[in-house]
Every structure is written in C-alpha cells, then in structure tokens.
Amino acid sequence: MNKVENSFLNKNQFGEDFLWGVSTAAFQIEGAHDADGKGSSIWDVFTSQKGKIKNGHHAITACDFYNSYQDDINLIKELNIPNFRFSISWPRIMPTGTHPVNQAGIDYYNKIIDSLLAQGIEPWVTLYHWDLPHALEQKGGWTNRESVSWFSDYVEICAKHFGDRVKNWMVINEPSVFTGAGYFLGIHAPGKKGITNYLKAMHHVTMATAAGGKILRNRIPDANIGTTFSSTHIEPFSQNQKDVDAAKRVDTLLNRTFIEPLLGLGYPQDDLPVLKKLSNYIAPDDLENIAFDFDFIGLQCYTREVVKSSLLIPYIGAELISAEKRNVIATDMGWEVYPPALYHVLKRFNEYDIKKIIITENGAAFPDTVTNGKVHDIKRTHYIQDHLEQILKAKEDGLNVDGYFVWTLTDNFEWAEGYNARFGLVHVDFETQKRTIKNSGFWLKDFLS
C-alpha cells in the first residue's frame, strides 16, 4: 500500500475551526484581458514584450475563468473545499486605475461572490495580486507616493460593492516578491530595476497595505482583515560566521522587511543596512500610520533557501545555493522539496504578536500528463501530505496556525514561467480548456469529506 492510500492524516486532527481552502489570482486564471471595458494591467503589457515570458506565453485567455467561473466553482464544491481565495483585478474595476468605475467589472465579481455563497463556499478576496493598472504605472506605479491614495480609492470601491457579502479580506499579496522581482530585478512586471525604484515601491506598498486595512475596518465593521507575505526558511550554507551573517541579511530581506513596519516595529534597518536609504522616502508620520492591527496574517511558504556569503552581490552580500547545485529533490520551479520549512516558518512568525496565522499558499509544480483520463500526480499528493504533517506538528507544539489554503485550484499562467509550471489540483488542457481532476485533488476531496 502506498502512502497516498494509508496516510494517517485526518481532517479532525486539525480541529473544528481550522480553515481549509484553495487560492487563485485573477491575472493567472481569468483571461478576457480586454473584455467588457477592462483596462490594461502591467502584466498585460509585460507579457506582450518579447523574451519576458518562457516560450512567449501570455495570459490573454489563461484558464478562461472569466467565462467558465461557474464550472470552476462547481469543481471547488465537488472537491469539498469550503473556502475560495481569489483576487479582484484592479483594472477590471477601474480601467485607468482611478475613477470612473467600470460597472461590468463590479457585476462580474458580484456574480462570482453570489455563485460561491449559493454553493456554500466562503469567498476570501485578495485586493491586490500584482496586476496594477498600466495607466498608473505610466505615472510611476508603486514608486509614486500617490499610489497610496490610488489604492485607497480602489479599496473603497471594493468595500462598498462587495463588503455586504465578503467578510474575509487580504489586502496585498506577497509584497516582497512583486517589489523585488518587478522593481529591483526587473524579471516581473513592470520590469523596472534598481535600488531606488525598489525602496520607493517597498515603502509605498507598505503604506498602502495599512491604508487598505484601515478602509476595510471602517467600511465593514465585522470584516476579517488580513494581508499575505511570502515566507521562506533560510539556512546558512555553513557555520562559518560570514555565511551565518549572510543568511541573517537574506532572512531580514525576505521575512522581516514588510511585516515588521505593519506590526509597529519599524523597518529592520540595523540588520540590513541598505534599508537605511529608506529614510529618504519616509515622511514624519509614516511609521506611525503604517502600523495596523490585522485580524490575521497569511503566510505563503513553499521551500527553504540555503545562503552563503558573496561579495559579488550588492546590498545583501549573499547568494542562494540552488537546489540543483545541492543535488536535492526539487519541483518544476527548481524549488527544493523541504516540508520542515513550513514548521520553521510557523515557529519563526509565532515570535511576533499576531492574532492568527493562516497558510494562504502552499503547493508544488510537477510535470503532469493526462493518461486515460487520469492524472497520477503522486509527488504533489505527497507534497501536500508532508506539509500538513508539519502543520500538525506545529499545532501539537502549541504554535498558532489556523488554516491551510492549497496553491492552486487549476493549472494556470505561472507569471514568467508561462504555462510550463503546473501547480493545480485540476489539470487544464490550455488548447481545449478541458479540466481533469488530478489524483491530488481526489485525495484532498476524500480528506475534506
């Protein structure tokens, strides 16, 4: 008997109030890139540029969730998944990023919310999952301090139109990733580079996160308000002091820089000196205004990183040693499969004063093929089981962890990787849009029943 069939895991071990869900993002699934008045996003523009996305893939159609949302919501129901995390596309609601509002966009998300509620599925809305309206990028995007008020207006509109039925909100998704990849390295939209762009974007996004939280609190008194951070377990390559120090700097950058100011602790400038340059952009009351008491924090954890000192890498003096170089098991993304990372991350974030922690993304990309109408994705099933075991261990050790959302429902457009990396519980044939539930999806369905 293989592990899949006789896993000792049982939903009841996690407690009655533990939240189970699946996560998605608008740009990765919706398609319909210019339908019904939708404006262009930075990702629409970025994917249209030559050489930015593997194989020249784009998200003009993606999974066509815009038209097939009802079928996909039926799949969520079929898989016994009680909570669905999805994001709202800002340029669908406000095509130029500011007023006027596009009623067709409002109508679309109302249909999704109503359809979920009709099926007994709880909607969890992410307000910003990376698709900034291109019109705002032309004004500097997140490097422009005005982005805080643009975002605030957008949050007001969403709260006004959806707040009567949506109780669970996530303000911004993984700020360290979209600012780092989009404004420092230039490998994600909008493709900007340089430390100045990055630091400005970092501060304005952090301000916007708090501003968004306050608007939701004001507009929807009974809302459950959170925001999500990518979190990675960092280990030094050796116990040599230089590697230990390098790991600490990387940990500061990836795990501390965005959450600590929101918790009222300020930016961790002493442990990552380049952050002292932020002082150029911090106005007198900023740090006070950035602190916000979230109801929960979403953590997204996939792997660990092993770090060694490197004088060649500016600002952090550190480099990551890839899974390939370390000759360890990895996913299609090249990420090491290392389930204890999730336990270490939970332990780490439990040191902060946080009311609730929810794992809002965890999953794996493996090469999946449909054979005789079935997808035998045993590696993904094991990945999910092994990470659930780590959550159970954390719970047994008294750590705060209140939910687990799998990334993701269907195979989708995986940013710069295009359609090459499949993360779904459900296989998508991108030529025909045919859905096939994978074995991992069936395992989760049984587990949740």
Coordinates of C-alpha atoms in Angstrom, one line a residue:
M1 CA 0.0 0.0 0.0
N2 CA 1.4 3.4 -0.8
K3 CA 1.4 6.4 1.4
V4 CA -1.3 8.1 -0.5
E5 CA -3.9 5.5 0.4
N6 CA -2.9 5.0 4.0
S7 CA -1.8 8.4 5.1
F8 CA -2.6 8.7 8.9
L9 CA -3.8 12.3 8.3
N10 CA -7.3 13.0 9.3
K11 CA -9.1 16.4 9.0
N12 CA -10.4 16.1 12.6
Q13 CA -6.8 16.2 13.9
F14 CA -6.6 19.9 13.0
G15 CA -9.7 21.0 15.0
E16 CA -13.2 22.1 14.0
D17 CA -12.3 25.7 13.4
F18 CA -9.3 25.0 11.2
L19 CA -9.8 26.7 7.8
W20 CA -9.4 24.7 4.6
G21 CA -9.2 26.4 1.2
V22 CA -7.7 26.9 -2.2
S23 CA -6.1 30.0 -3.6
T24 CA -6.0 31.7 -7.0
A25 CA -5.1 35.0 -8.6
A26 CA -7.1 37.0 -11.2
F27 CA -4.4 37.5 -13.8
Q28 CA -3.3 33.9 -13.7
I29 CA -6.8 32.4 -14.4
E30 CA -9.3 35.0 -15.8
G31 CA -8.1 35.7 -19.3
A32 CA -10.6 38.0 -21.1
H33 CA -7.8 40.6 -20.9
D34 CA -9.8 43.4 -22.6
A35 CA -13.4 42.2 -22.2
D36 CA -16.2 44.4 -21.0
G37 CA -14.2 47.5 -20.6
K38 CA -11.3 46.1 -18.6
G39 CA -8.2 48.3 -18.7
S40 CA -4.7 47.1 -19.4
S41 CA -2.5 45.9 -16.4
I42 CA 1.2 46.0 -16.1
W43 CA 1.2 42.2 -16.6
D44 CA -0.8 42.6 -19.9
V45 CA 1.9 44.9 -21.1
F46 CA 4.9 42.9 -19.7
T47 CA 3.7 39.6 -21.3
S48 CA 3.3 41.3 -24.7
Q49 CA 7.0 42.2 -24.7
K50 CA 9.4 39.8 -26.5
G51 CA 11.5 37.5 -24.3
K52 CA 9.9 38.3 -21.0
I53 CA 7.9 35.0 -20.6
K54 CA 9.1 31.5 -21.3
N55 CA 8.0 30.3 -24.7
G56 CA 6.4 33.7 -25.4
H57 CA 3.3 32.6 -23.4
H58 CA 0.7 35.2 -22.5
A59 CA -2.5 35.3 -20.4
I60 CA -4.9 36.7 -23.0
T61 CA -7.1 33.6 -22.4
A62 CA -5.3 31.9 -19.5
C63 CA -7.8 29.4 -17.9
D64 CA -10.8 31.5 -19.2
F65 CA -12.1 31.7 -15.6
Y66 CA -13.8 34.9 -16.7
N67 CA -16.3 32.8 -18.8
S68 CA -16.0 29.5 -17.0
Y69 CA -16.1 30.6 -13.4
Q70 CA -19.4 28.7 -12.8
D71 CA -17.8 25.4 -13.8
D72 CA -14.7 26.0 -11.7
I73 CA -16.8 26.9 -8.7
N74 CA -18.7 23.7 -9.2
L75 CA -15.3 21.9 -9.1
I76 CA -14.4 23.6 -5.8
K77 CA -17.7 22.3 -4.4
E78 CA -17.1 18.8 -5.8
L79 CA -13.7 18.8 -4.1
N80 CA -15.3 19.6 -0.7
I81 CA -13.3 22.8 -0.4
P82 CA -15.1 25.2 1.9
N83 CA -13.1 28.4 1.3
F84 CA -12.1 30.0 -2.0
R85 CA -9.4 32.7 -2.2
F86 CA -9.4 34.8 -5.4
S87 CA -8.2 38.2 -6.3
I88 CA -10.0 41.2 -7.8
S89 CA -8.4 42.7 -10.9
W90 CA -8.0 46.4 -10.2
P91 CA -8.1 47.3 -14.0
R92 CA -11.4 45.4 -14.4
I93 CA -12.9 47.6 -11.7
M94 CA -11.1 50.9 -12.6
P95 CA -9.7 50.6 -16.1
T96 CA -7.4 53.6 -15.7
G97 CA -6.6 52.9 -12.1
T98 CA -8.7 55.8 -10.8
H99 CA -12.3 56.9 -11.4
P100 CA -14.5 56.2 -13.3
V101 CA -15.6 52.8 -12.1
N102 CA -16.4 50.1 -14.7
Q103 CA -19.8 48.6 -13.8
A104 CA -19.2 45.5 -15.8
G105 CA -16.2 44.7 -13.6
I106 CA -18.3 45.1 -10.5
D107 CA -21.1 42.9 -12.0
Y108 CA -18.5 40.2 -12.8
Y109 CA -17.2 39.9 -9.2
N110 CA -20.7 40.1 -7.8
K111 CA -21.6 37.0 -9.9
I112 CA -18.6 35.2 -8.5
I113 CA -19.3 36.1 -4.9
D114 CA -23.0 35.2 -5.3
S115 CA -22.2 31.9 -7.0
L116 CA -19.8 30.9 -4.2
L117 CA -22.3 31.8 -1.5
A118 CA -25.0 29.9 -3.3
Q119 CA -22.8 26.8 -3.2
G120 CA -22.0 27.3 0.5
I121 CA -18.4 28.3 -0.3
E122 CA -16.9 31.2 1.7
P123 CA -15.2 33.9 -0.5
W124 CA -11.8 35.2 0.5
V125 CA -10.9 38.3 -1.5
T126 CA -7.3 39.5 -2.2
L127 CA -7.5 43.1 -3.3
Y128 CA -4.1 43.3 -5.0
H129 CA -2.4 40.3 -6.6
W130 CA 0.1 42.1 -8.7
D131 CA -2.0 43.4 -11.6
L132 CA -1.5 47.2 -11.3
P133 CA -3.4 49.2 -13.9
H134 CA -0.9 50.1 -16.6
A135 CA -2.2 53.7 -16.7
L136 CA -0.9 54.1 -13.1
E137 CA 2.5 52.5 -14.0
Q138 CA 2.8 55.3 -16.6
K139 CA 2.7 57.7 -13.6
G140 CA 5.4 55.8 -11.8
G141 CA 3.3 52.9 -10.3
W142 CA 4.3 51.9 -6.8
T143 CA 7.4 54.2 -7.0
N144 CA 5.0 57.2 -6.9
R145 CA 3.8 58.1 -3.4
E146 CA 0.4 58.9 -4.8
S147 CA 0.0 55.1 -5.3
V148 CA -1.2 55.0 -1.7
S149 CA -4.2 57.2 -2.5
W150 CA -4.9 55.5 -5.8
F151 CA -5.0 52.2 -4.0
S152 CA -7.2 53.6 -1.2
D153 CA -9.8 54.8 -3.7
Y154 CA -9.9 51.3 -5.2
V155 CA -10.2 49.6 -1.8
E156 CA -13.1 52.0 -1.0
I157 CA -14.9 50.9 -4.2
C158 CA -14.4 47.2 -3.5
A159 CA -15.5 47.6 0.2
K160 CA -18.6 49.5 -0.9
H161 CA -19.7 47.0 -3.6
F162 CA -18.7 43.6 -2.0
G163 CA -18.5 44.2 1.7
D164 CA -22.1 43.3 2.4
R165 CA -21.3 39.6 1.4
V166 CA -17.5 39.3 1.6
K167 CA -16.2 39.0 5.2
N168 CA -12.7 37.8 4.6
W169 CA -10.2 40.1 3.0
M170 CA -6.5 40.1 2.2
V171 CA -5.1 43.5 1.3
I172 CA -1.9 42.8 -0.7
N173 CA -0.3 39.6 -1.9
E174 CA 3.4 38.9 -1.3
P175 CA 4.8 42.5 -1.4
S176 CA 8.5 41.3 -1.2
V177 CA 8.0 39.3 -4.4
F178 CA 6.4 41.8 -6.6
T179 CA 8.5 44.7 -5.5
G180 CA 11.8 42.7 -5.6
A181 CA 11.1 40.9 -8.9
G182 CA 9.2 43.9 -10.5
Y183 CA 11.0 47.0 -9.3
F184 CA 14.6 45.7 -8.4
L185 CA 15.4 42.7 -10.6
G186 CA 13.1 43.6 -13.5
I187 CA 12.1 39.9 -14.1
H188 CA 8.4 40.5 -13.4
A189 CA 6.1 43.3 -14.4
P190 CA 6.6 46.2 -14.7
G191 CA 10.2 45.3 -15.4
K192 CA 11.9 48.1 -13.6
K193 CA 15.3 47.8 -12.0
G194 CA 17.5 49.4 -9.3
I195 CA 17.6 50.0 -5.6
T196 CA 15.8 53.4 -5.8
N197 CA 12.8 52.0 -7.5
Y198 CA 12.7 49.1 -5.1
L199 CA 13.0 51.1 -1.9
K200 CA 10.3 53.6 -3.0
A201 CA 8.0 50.8 -4.1
M202 CA 8.6 48.9 -0.8
H203 CA 7.7 51.9 1.3
H204 CA 4.6 52.9 -0.7
V205 CA 3.3 49.3 -0.8
T206 CA 3.7 49.0 2.9
M207 CA 1.8 52.3 3.4
A208 CA -0.9 51.1 1.0
T209 CA -1.3 47.8 3.0
A210 CA -2.0 49.7 6.2
A211 CA -4.3 52.2 4.4
G212 CA -6.3 49.4 2.8
G213 CA -6.7 47.6 6.1
K214 CA -8.0 50.8 7.8
I215 CA -10.5 51.4 5.0
L216 CA -11.9 47.9 5.3
R217 CA -12.1 48.2 9.1
N218 CA -14.0 51.5 8.7
R219 CA -16.4 50.3 5.9
I220 CA -17.0 46.7 7.0
P221 CA -17.1 46.6 10.9
D222 CA -17.4 42.8 11.1
A223 CA -14.7 42.1 8.4
N224 CA -11.9 39.6 9.0
I225 CA -8.9 41.5 7.6
G226 CA -5.5 40.2 6.8
T227 CA -2.7 40.5 4.3
T228 CA -0.2 37.9 3.0
F229 CA 3.5 37.6 2.9
S230 CA 5.8 35.2 1.2
S231 CA 7.9 33.5 3.9
T232 CA 11.0 31.3 3.4
H233 CA 13.0 29.3 5.8
I234 CA 16.6 30.5 5.5
E235 CA 19.7 28.4 6.5
P236 CA 23.4 29.3 6.2
F237 CA 25.4 27.1 3.8
S238 CA 28.0 26.5 6.6
Q239 CA 28.5 27.6 10.2
N240 CA 31.3 30.0 9.0
Q241 CA 30.4 33.4 10.5
K242 CA 30.3 35.0 7.1
D243 CA 27.6 32.6 5.9
V244 CA 25.7 32.9 9.1
D245 CA 25.7 36.7 8.8
A246 CA 24.7 36.5 5.1
A247 CA 21.8 34.2 6.0
K248 CA 20.6 36.7 8.6
R249 CA 20.6 39.5 6.0
V250 CA 18.7 37.4 3.5
D251 CA 16.2 36.4 6.2
T252 CA 15.8 40.1 7.1
L253 CA 15.1 41.0 3.5
L254 CA 12.7 38.1 2.7
N255 CA 10.9 37.6 6.0
R256 CA 11.1 40.7 8.1
T257 CA 11.2 43.9 5.9
F258 CA 7.5 44.0 5.0
I259 CA 5.8 42.6 8.1
E260 CA 7.7 44.4 10.9
P261 CA 6.6 48.0 10.0
L262 CA 3.0 46.9 9.8
L263 CA 3.4 45.4 13.3
G264 CA 4.6 48.8 14.6
L265 CA 8.3 47.6 14.8
G266 CA 9.6 49.9 12.0
Y267 CA 11.9 48.6 9.2
P268 CA 14.7 46.3 10.4
Q269 CA 17.4 48.7 9.2
D270 CA 20.1 47.6 11.7
D271 CA 20.1 44.1 10.3
L272 CA 20.1 45.2 6.7
P273 CA 22.0 48.5 6.3
V274 CA 20.7 49.2 2.8
L275 CA 17.3 49.8 4.3
K276 CA 18.7 53.0 5.9
K277 CA 18.3 54.5 2.5
L278 CA 14.5 54.3 3.1
S279 CA 14.8 57.4 5.2
N280 CA 14.9 59.4 2.0
Y281 CA 11.2 58.4 1.4
I282 CA 9.8 58.2 4.9
A283 CA 7.8 61.3 5.8
P284 CA 7.3 62.3 9.5
D285 CA 4.1 60.4 10.4
D286 CA 4.6 57.5 8.1
L287 CA 5.9 54.8 10.5
E288 CA 3.0 55.6 12.9
N289 CA 0.5 55.4 10.1
I290 CA 1.9 52.1 8.8
A291 CA 1.1 50.2 12.0
F292 CA -2.2 48.3 11.6
D293 CA -3.7 45.6 13.8
F294 CA -4.6 42.8 11.3
D295 CA -7.0 40.0 12.3
F296 CA -4.8 37.5 10.6
I297 CA -1.6 37.2 8.7
G298 CA -1.4 35.0 5.6
L299 CA 1.9 33.2 5.1
Q300 CA 2.9 31.6 1.8
C301 CA 5.6 29.1 2.1
Y302 CA 7.0 26.7 -0.5
T303 CA 10.6 25.9 0.3
R304 CA 13.8 26.7 2.1
E305 CA 16.8 28.6 0.8
V306 CA 20.4 27.9 1.7
V307 CA 22.6 31.0 1.7
K308 CA 26.3 31.7 1.5
S309 CA 28.3 34.9 1.7
S310 CA 29.2 36.6 -1.6
L311 CA 31.0 39.9 -2.0
L312 CA 29.8 40.0 -5.6
I313 CA 26.1 40.5 -4.8
P314 CA 25.4 44.2 -4.0
Y315 CA 23.4 45.3 -0.9
I316 CA 23.0 41.9 0.7
G317 CA 26.4 40.3 0.2
A318 CA 24.8 36.9 -0.1
E319 CA 23.9 34.3 -2.7
L320 CA 21.4 31.4 -2.8
I321 CA 22.7 28.0 -3.4
S322 CA 20.2 26.4 -5.8
A323 CA 18.5 23.1 -5.1
E324 CA 20.2 21.8 -8.3
K325 CA 23.7 22.7 -7.0
R326 CA 22.9 21.0 -3.7
N327 CA 21.6 17.9 -5.6
V328 CA 18.3 17.8 -3.6
I329 CA 14.8 16.9 -4.8
A330 CA 13.1 19.9 -6.4
T331 CA 9.9 20.9 -8.1
D332 CA 9.5 22.2 -11.7
M333 CA 10.2 25.7 -10.3
G334 CA 13.6 24.5 -9.2
W335 CA 12.5 24.8 -5.5
E336 CA 13.7 22.3 -3.0
V337 CA 11.0 20.0 -1.6
Y338 CA 11.7 20.5 2.1
P339 CA 8.5 20.2 4.2
P340 CA 10.1 21.2 7.6
A341 CA 10.5 24.7 6.2
L342 CA 6.8 25.2 6.9
Y343 CA 7.3 24.3 10.6
H344 CA 10.3 26.6 10.9
V345 CA 8.4 29.5 9.3
L346 CA 5.4 29.0 11.6
K347 CA 7.8 28.9 14.7
R348 CA 9.5 32.0 13.5
F349 CA 6.4 34.1 12.8
N350 CA 4.9 32.9 16.1
E351 CA 7.5 35.1 17.8
Y352 CA 5.6 38.1 16.7
D353 CA 2.4 39.3 18.3
I354 CA 0.0 38.1 15.6
K355 CA -3.6 37.1 16.4
K356 CA -4.0 34.4 13.8
I357 CA -1.7 32.9 11.2
I358 CA -3.1 31.2 8.1
I359 CA -1.1 29.4 5.5
T360 CA -2.6 31.1 2.5
E361 CA -0.5 29.4 -0.2
N362 CA 1.4 26.1 -0.3
G363 CA 1.7 23.7 -3.2
A364 CA 4.1 22.4 -5.9
A365 CA 4.6 22.3 -9.7
F366 CA 5.4 19.0 -11.2
P367 CA 5.1 17.8 -14.9
D368 CA 1.6 16.4 -15.1
T369 CA 0.2 14.4 -18.0
V370 CA -3.3 13.1 -18.6
T371 CA -3.2 9.3 -19.2
N372 CA -6.5 7.5 -20.0
G373 CA -8.4 10.4 -18.5
K374 CA -6.4 10.4 -15.2
V375 CA -3.5 12.4 -13.8
H376 CA -1.3 10.4 -11.4
D377 CA 0.4 13.3 -9.6
I378 CA 1.7 11.3 -6.6
K379 CA 4.5 13.8 -5.9
R380 CA 2.1 16.6 -5.4
T381 CA -0.1 14.4 -3.1
H382 CA 2.9 13.6 -1.0
Y383 CA 4.0 17.2 -1.0
I384 CA 0.6 18.3 0.4
Q385 CA 0.5 15.4 2.9
D386 CA 4.1 16.1 4.1
H387 CA 3.3 19.8 4.6
L388 CA 0.1 19.0 6.5
E389 CA 2.1 16.8 8.8
Q390 CA 4.3 19.8 9.6
I391 CA 1.3 21.9 10.4
L392 CA 0.0 19.2 12.7
K393 CA 3.4 19.1 14.4
A394 CA 3.2 22.9 14.8
K395 CA -0.3 22.7 16.3
E396 CA 0.8 20.0 18.7
D397 CA 3.7 22.2 19.8
G398 CA 1.2 24.9 20.6
L399 CA 2.1 27.2 17.7
N400 CA -0.6 29.5 16.2
V401 CA -1.8 28.2 12.8
D402 CA -5.4 28.5 11.9
G403 CA -5.8 27.4 8.2
Y404 CA -4.3 25.9 5.1
F405 CA -5.0 27.0 1.5
V406 CA -3.5 25.0 -1.4
W407 CA -2.0 26.8 -4.3
T408 CA -3.8 26.3 -6.6
L409 CA -7.2 25.1 -8.0
T410 CA -6.3 24.8 -11.7
D411 CA -3.1 24.8 -13.6
N412 CA -2.7 28.4 -14.7
F413 CA -0.4 31.2 -16.1
E414 CA 2.6 31.0 -13.7
W415 CA 4.0 34.5 -14.3
A416 CA 7.4 34.5 -16.0
E417 CA 7.2 30.7 -16.3
G418 CA 4.1 30.9 -18.6
Y419 CA 2.2 27.6 -18.7
N420 CA 5.3 25.4 -18.1
A421 CA 4.8 25.1 -14.3
R422 CA 1.6 23.3 -13.3
F423 CA 0.5 23.8 -9.7
G424 CA -3.2 22.8 -10.0
L425 CA -5.2 20.2 -8.2
V426 CA -7.1 20.2 -11.5
H427 CA -5.3 19.7 -14.9
V428 CA -6.1 22.2 -17.6
D429 CA -5.5 21.5 -21.3
F430 CA -4.8 25.0 -22.5
E431 CA -5.8 24.2 -26.1
T432 CA -9.3 23.0 -25.2
Q433 CA -9.7 24.3 -21.7
K434 CA -10.7 20.8 -20.6
R435 CA -10.5 20.3 -16.8
T436 CA -9.3 16.9 -15.3
I437 CA -9.2 16.5 -11.6
K438 CA -5.7 15.1 -10.6
N439 CA -5.2 12.4 -8.0
S440 CA -4.1 15.1 -5.5
G441 CA -7.5 16.8 -6.0
F442 CA -9.3 13.4 -5.3
W443 CA -7.1 12.8 -2.2
L444 CA -8.0 16.3 -0.9
K445 CA -11.7 15.7 -1.6
D446 CA -11.6 12.5 0.4
F447 CA -9.6 14.1 3.2
L448 CA -12.1 17.0 3.5
S449 CA -15.2 14.9 3.2

